[in-house]
XYZ file of N, CA and C in Angstrom:
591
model
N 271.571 2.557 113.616
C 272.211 2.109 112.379
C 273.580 1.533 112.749
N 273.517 0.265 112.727
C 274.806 -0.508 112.750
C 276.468 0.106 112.074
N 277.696 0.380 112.718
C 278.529 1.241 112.055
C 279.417 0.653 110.988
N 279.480 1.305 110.028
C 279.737 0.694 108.422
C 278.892 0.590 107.622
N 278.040 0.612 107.666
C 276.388 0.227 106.917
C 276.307 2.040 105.941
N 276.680 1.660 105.054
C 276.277 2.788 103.851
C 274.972 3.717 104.327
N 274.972 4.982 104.032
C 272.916 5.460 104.101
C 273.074 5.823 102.625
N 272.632 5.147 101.946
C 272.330 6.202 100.297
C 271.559 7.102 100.819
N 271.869 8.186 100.240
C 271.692 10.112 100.026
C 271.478 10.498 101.098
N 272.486 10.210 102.128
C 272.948 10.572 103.056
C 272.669 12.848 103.616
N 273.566 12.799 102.548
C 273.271 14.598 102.546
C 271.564 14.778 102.234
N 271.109 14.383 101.317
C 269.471 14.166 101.920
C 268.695 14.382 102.584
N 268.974 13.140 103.067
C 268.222 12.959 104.385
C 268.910 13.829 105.350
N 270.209 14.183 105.255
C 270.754 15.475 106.393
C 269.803 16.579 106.140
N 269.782 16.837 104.911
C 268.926 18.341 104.098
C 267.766 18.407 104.814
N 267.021 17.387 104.536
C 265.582 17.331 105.301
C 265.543 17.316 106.037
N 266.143 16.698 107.108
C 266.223 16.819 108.794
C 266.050 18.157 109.243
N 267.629 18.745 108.659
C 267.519 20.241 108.596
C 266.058 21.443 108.552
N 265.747 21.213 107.454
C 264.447 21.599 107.120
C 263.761 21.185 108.166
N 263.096 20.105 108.321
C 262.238 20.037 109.417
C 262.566 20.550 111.027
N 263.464 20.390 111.475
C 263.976 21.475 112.166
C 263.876 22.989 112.241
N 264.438 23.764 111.097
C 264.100 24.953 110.775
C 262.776 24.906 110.465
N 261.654 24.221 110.669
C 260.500 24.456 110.435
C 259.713 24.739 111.988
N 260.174 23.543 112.305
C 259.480 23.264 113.304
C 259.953 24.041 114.912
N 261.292 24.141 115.146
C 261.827 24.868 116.017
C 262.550 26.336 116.001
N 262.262 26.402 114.221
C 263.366 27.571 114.068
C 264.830 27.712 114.059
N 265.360 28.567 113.145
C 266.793 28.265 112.534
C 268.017 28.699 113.922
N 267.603 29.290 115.077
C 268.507 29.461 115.964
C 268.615 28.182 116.783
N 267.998 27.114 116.523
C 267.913 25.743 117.106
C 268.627 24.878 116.746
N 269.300 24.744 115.627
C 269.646 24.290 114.159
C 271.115 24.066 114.922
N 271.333 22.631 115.065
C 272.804 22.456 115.202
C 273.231 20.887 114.821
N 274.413 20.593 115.068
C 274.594 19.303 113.981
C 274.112 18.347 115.490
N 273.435 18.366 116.532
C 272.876 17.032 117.345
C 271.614 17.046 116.725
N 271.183 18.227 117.011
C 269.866 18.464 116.115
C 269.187 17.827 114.982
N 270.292 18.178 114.056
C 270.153 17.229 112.399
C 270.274 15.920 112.654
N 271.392 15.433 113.263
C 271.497 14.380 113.257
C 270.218 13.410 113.876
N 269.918 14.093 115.042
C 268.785 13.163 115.797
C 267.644 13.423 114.738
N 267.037 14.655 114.530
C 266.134 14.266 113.341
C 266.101 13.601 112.580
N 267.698 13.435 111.819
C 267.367 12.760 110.711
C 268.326 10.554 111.147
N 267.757 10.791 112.568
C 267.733 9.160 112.955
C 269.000 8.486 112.820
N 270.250 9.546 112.765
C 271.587 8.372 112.164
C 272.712 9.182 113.251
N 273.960 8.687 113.557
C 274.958 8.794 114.419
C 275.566 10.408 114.925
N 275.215 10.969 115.924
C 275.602 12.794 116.410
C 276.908 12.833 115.096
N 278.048 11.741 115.135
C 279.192 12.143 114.210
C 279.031 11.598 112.865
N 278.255 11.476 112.143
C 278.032 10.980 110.752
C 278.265 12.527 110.165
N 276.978 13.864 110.911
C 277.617 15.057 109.694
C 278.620 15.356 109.603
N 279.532 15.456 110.805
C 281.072 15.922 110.678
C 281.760 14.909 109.764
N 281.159 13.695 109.450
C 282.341 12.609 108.605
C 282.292 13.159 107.532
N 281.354 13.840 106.936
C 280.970 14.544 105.715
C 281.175 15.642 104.853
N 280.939 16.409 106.261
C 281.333 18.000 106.111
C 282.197 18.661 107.164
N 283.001 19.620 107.145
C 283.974 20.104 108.138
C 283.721 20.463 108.983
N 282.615 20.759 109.400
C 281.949 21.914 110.602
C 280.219 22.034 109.768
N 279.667 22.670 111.119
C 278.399 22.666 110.724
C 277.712 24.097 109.890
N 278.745 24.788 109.616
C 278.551 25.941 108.414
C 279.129 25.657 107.562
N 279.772 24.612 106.970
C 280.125 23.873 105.751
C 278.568 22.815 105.258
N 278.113 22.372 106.334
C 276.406 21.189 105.959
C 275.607 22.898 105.950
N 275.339 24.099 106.359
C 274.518 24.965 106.279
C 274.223 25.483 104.825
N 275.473 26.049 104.798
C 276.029 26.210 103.368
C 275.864 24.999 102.202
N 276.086 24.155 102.453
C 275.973 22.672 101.402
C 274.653 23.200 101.095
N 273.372 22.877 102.462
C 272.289 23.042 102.103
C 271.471 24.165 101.769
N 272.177 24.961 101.799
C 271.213 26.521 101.007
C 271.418 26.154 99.698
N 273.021 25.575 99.145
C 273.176 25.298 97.943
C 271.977 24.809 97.410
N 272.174 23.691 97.966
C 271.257 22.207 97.255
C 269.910 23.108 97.325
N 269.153 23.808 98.172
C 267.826 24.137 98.539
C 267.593 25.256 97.183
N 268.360 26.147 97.417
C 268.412 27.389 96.653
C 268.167 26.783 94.714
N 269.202 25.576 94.511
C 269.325 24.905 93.284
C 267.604 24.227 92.759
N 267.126 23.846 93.958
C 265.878 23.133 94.128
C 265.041 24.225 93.417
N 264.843 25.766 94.421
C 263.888 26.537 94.082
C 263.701 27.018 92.403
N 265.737 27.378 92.299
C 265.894 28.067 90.727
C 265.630 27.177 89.791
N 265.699 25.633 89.974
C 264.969 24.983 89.236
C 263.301 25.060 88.694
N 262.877 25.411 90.014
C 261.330 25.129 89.988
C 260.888 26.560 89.182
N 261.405 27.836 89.248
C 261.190 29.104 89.080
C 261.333 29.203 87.422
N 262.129 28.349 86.965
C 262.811 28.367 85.651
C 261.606 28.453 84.634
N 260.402 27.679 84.768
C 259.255 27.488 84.056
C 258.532 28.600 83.560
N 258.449 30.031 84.999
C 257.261 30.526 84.729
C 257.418 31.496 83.032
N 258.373 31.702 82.844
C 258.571 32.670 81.543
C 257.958 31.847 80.567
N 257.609 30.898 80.287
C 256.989 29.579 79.110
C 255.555 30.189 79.134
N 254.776 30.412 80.683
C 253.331 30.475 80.671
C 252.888 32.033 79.711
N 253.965 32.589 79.112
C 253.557 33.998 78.431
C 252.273 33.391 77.185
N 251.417 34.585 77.172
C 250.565 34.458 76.235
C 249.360 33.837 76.440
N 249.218 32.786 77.727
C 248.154 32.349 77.807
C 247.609 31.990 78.920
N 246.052 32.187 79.464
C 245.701 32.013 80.782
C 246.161 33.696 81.720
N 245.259 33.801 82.505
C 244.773 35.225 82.920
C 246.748 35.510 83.690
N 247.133 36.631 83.804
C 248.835 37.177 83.792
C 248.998 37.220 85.308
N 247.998 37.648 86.379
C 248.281 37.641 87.706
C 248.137 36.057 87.662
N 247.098 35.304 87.680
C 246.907 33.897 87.866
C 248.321 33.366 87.478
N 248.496 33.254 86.497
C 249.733 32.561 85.857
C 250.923 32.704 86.654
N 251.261 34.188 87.404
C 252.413 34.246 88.161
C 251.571 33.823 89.549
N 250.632 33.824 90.460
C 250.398 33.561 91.407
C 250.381 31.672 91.440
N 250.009 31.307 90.340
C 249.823 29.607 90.099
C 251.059 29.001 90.215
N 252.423 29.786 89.566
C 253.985 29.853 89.461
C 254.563 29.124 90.343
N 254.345 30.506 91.413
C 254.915 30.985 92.696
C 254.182 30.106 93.750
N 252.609 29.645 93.722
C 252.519 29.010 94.834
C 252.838 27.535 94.678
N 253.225 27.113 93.228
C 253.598 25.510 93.539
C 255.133 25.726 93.371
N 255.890 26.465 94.056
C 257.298 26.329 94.695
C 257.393 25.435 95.918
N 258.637 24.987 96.095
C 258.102 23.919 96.865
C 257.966 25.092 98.374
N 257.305 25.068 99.190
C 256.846 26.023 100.203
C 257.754 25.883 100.958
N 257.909 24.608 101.687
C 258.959 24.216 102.686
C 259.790 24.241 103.119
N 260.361 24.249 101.609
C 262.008 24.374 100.953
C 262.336 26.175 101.473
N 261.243 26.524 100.521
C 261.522 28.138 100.659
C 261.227 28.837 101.986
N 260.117 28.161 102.686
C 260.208 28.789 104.105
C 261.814 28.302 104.558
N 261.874 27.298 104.861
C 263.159 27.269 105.648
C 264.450 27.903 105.239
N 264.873 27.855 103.774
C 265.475 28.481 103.456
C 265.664 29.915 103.665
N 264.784 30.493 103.957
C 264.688 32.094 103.880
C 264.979 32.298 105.534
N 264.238 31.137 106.517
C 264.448 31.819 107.361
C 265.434 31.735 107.762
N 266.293 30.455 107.448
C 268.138 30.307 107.667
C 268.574 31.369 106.961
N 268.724 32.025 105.966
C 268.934 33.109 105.649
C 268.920 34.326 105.989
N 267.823 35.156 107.185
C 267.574 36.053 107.723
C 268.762 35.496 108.850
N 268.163 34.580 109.432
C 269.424 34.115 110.545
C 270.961 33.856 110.101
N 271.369 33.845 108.995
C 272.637 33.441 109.219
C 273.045 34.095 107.442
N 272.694 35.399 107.433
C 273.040 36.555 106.104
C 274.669 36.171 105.458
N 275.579 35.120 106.149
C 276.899 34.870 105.744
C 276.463 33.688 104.727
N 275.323 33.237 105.141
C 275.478 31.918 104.021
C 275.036 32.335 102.577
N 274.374 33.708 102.623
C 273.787 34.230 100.991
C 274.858 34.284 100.484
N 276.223 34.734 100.760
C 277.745 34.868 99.881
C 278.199 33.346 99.813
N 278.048 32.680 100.510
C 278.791 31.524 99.910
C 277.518 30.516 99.132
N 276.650 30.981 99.182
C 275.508 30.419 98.114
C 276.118 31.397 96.443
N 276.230 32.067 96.629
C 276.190 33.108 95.361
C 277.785 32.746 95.000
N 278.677 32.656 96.102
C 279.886 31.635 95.211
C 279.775 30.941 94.758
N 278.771 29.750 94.581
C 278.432 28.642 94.315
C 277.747 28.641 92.784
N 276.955 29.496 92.960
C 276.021 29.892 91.978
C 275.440 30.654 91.045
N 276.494 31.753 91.782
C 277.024 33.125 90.717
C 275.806 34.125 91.385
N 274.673 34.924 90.780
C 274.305 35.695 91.078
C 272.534 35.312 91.805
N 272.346 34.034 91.032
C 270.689 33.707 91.412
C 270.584 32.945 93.200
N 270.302 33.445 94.203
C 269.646 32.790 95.160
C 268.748 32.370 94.813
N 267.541 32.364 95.682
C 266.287 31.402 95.194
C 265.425 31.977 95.148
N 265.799 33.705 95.784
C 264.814 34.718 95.654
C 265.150 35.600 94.448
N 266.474 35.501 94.179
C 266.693 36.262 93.258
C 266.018 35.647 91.827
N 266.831 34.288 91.870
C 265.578 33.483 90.385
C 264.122 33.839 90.897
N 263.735 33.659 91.420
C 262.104 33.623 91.766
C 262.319 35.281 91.236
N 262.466 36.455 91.277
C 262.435 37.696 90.869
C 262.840 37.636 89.678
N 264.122 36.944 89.231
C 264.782 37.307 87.620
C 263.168 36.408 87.011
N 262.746 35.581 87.084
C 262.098 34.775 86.340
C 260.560 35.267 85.837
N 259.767 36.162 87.544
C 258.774 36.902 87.283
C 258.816 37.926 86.195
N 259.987 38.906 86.393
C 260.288 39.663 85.527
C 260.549 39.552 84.292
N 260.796 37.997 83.433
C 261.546 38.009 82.431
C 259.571 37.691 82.070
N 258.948 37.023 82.823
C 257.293 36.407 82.278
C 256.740 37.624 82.254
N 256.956 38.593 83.207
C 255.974 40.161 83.005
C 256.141 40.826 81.486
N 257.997 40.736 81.606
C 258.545 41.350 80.427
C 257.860 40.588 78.783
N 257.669 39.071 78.913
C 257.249 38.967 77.965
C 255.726 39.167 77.584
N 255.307 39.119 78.819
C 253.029 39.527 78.418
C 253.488 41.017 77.678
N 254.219 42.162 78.410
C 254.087 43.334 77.906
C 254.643 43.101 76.698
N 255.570 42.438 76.201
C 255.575 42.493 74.736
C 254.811 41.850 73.975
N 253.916 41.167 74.572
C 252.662 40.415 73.955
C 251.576 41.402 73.790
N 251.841 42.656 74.451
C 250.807 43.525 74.283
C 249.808 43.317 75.702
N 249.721 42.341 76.181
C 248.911 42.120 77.886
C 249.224 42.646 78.747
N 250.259 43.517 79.183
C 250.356 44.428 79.478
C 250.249 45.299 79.119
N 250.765 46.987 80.239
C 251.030 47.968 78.990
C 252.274 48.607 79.196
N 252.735 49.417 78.498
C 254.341 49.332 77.913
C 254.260 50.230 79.632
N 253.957 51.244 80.166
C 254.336 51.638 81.308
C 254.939 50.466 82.326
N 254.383 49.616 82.118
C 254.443 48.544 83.626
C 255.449 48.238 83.911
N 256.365 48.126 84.618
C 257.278 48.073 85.273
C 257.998 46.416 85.546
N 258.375 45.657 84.613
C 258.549 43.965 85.458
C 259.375 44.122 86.527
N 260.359 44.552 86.004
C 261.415 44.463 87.397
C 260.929 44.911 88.939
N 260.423 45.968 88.795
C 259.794 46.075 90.145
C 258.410 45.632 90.865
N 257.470 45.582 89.598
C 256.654 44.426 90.284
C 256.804 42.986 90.514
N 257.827 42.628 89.781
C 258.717 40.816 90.457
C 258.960 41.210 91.569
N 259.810 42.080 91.818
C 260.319 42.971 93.652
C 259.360 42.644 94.540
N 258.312 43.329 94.401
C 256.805 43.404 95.153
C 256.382 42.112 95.319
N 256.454 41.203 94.268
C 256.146 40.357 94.300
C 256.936 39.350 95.589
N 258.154 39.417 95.203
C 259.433 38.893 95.674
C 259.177 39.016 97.370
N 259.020 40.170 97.775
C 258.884 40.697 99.014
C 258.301 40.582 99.222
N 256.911 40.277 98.737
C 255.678 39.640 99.833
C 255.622 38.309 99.610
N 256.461 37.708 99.117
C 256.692 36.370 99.273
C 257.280 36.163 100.634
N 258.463 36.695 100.299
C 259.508 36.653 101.339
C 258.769 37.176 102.517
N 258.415 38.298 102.964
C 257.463 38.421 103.994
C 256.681 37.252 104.737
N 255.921 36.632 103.194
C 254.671 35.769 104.075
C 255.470 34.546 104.468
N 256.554 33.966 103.694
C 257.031 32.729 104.177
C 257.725 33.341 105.848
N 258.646 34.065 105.969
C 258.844 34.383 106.876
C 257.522 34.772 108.311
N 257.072 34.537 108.181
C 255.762 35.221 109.491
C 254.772 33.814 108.909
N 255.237 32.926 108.456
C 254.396 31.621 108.268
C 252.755 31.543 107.824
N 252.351 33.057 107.124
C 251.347 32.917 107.167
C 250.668 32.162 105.773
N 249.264 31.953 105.040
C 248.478 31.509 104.771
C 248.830 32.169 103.369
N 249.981 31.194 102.495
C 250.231 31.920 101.225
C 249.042 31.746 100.209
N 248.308 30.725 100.307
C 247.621 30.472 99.253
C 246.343 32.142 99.660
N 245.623 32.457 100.584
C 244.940 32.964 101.169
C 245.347 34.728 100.966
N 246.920 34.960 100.950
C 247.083 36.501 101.417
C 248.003 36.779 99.983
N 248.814 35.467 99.533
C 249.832 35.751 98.150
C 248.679 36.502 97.082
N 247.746 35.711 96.445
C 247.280 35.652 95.413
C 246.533 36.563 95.376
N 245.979 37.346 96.158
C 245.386 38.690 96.314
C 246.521 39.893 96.150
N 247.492 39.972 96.620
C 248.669 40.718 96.616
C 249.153 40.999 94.835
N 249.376 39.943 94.101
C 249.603 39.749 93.119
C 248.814 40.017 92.384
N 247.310 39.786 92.565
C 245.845 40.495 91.656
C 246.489 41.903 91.933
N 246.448 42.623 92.944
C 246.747 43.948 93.233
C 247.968 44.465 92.858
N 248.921 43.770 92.448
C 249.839 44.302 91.517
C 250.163 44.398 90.653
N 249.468 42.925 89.829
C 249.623 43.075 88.435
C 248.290 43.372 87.820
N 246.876 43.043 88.176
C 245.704 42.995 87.701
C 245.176 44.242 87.366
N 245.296 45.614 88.459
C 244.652 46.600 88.058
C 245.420 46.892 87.006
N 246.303 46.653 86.198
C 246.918 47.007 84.855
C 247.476 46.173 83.712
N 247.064 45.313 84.139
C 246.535 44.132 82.855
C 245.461 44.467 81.639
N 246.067 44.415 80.994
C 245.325 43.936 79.345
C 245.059 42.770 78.624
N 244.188 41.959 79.489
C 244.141 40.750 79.390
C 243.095 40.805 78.113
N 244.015 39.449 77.372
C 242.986 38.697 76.489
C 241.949 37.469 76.997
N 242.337 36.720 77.906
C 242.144 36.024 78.151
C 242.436 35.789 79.873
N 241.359 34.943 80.572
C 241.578 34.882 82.047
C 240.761 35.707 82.732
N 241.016 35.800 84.186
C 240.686 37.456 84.702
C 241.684 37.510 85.749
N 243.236 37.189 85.696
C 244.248 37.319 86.372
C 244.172 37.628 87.537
């Protein structure tokens, strides 16, 4: 890239680089030659941007984390209809995967960037929305009566939460090991009208 030449969405295409990186080599690999060569533009373009390369880390949990709590925001709408495990397993697996693998695993690796995400954003990471959000959709089936008043949302979002977090972390086969997990936590105590969750 010729020098002076604009990149529209620059941080972007940094983001994704990133990501594919943390995908592909893992987050202890992760450095600004790294990003940069992935993402095809000058070793000193991230520093023109950002101060250091835990200022672009941090940027991007932001932006990533913002991505997920966006996507998570929906599932409390699906109350009332269509089987209650399905509905949260259907949720949760069209998150964007990618996003959330990498994210999580920069996160296990580098536990300083969850505080300056949560400065940013107050209390929701991307696991935490993904949990506040299950819980607020559990909370509303049980007041729909599809549940039953014993059931617990908050801690089966947890369960939920954690074998998320688990499977993205160990890369395994979410569609294959999630949605069984979730039958088994919410299904044997469902009062379904409708579905077979």
């Amino acid at each position: 890239m010729p020098r002076g030449v604009a990149i529209p969405e620059l941080r972007q295409q940094l983001f994704a680089a990133a990501e594919r990186v943390i995908l592909r080599d893992g987050p202890a690999r992760l450095s600004g030659r790294a990003v940069t060569t992935e993402a095809g533009v000058a070793a000193g373009l991230l520093y023109a941007h950002f101060s250091d390369l835990d200022d672009f880390l941090a940027a991007y949990a932001v932006d990533r984390s913002f991505t997920v709590i966006a996507a998570a925001a929906s599932l409390p709408e699906r109350a009332g209809a269509g089987g209650i495990a399905a509905n949260l397993g259907d949720a949760v697996l069209a998150l964007p995967r990618d996003t959330l693998a990498a994210l999580a695993r920069l996160l296990v690796l580098r536990p300083d960037l969850a505080a300056r995400v949560h400065d940013v954003l107050g209390d929701d990471t991307a696991l935490d929305a993904i949990e506040q959000a299950a819980a607020a959709y559990l909370a509303a089936e049980r007041r729909l009566g599809r549940l039953p008043e014993t059931t617990e949302p908050a801690a089966v979002a947890l369960a939920v939460v954690g074998a998320l977090h688990h499977l993205v972390l160990t890369a395994a086969d979410l569609d294959d090991r999630l949605r069984p997990a979730i039958t088994a936590l919410v299904g044997s105590t469902a009062n379904e009208r409708s579905g077979n969750g």
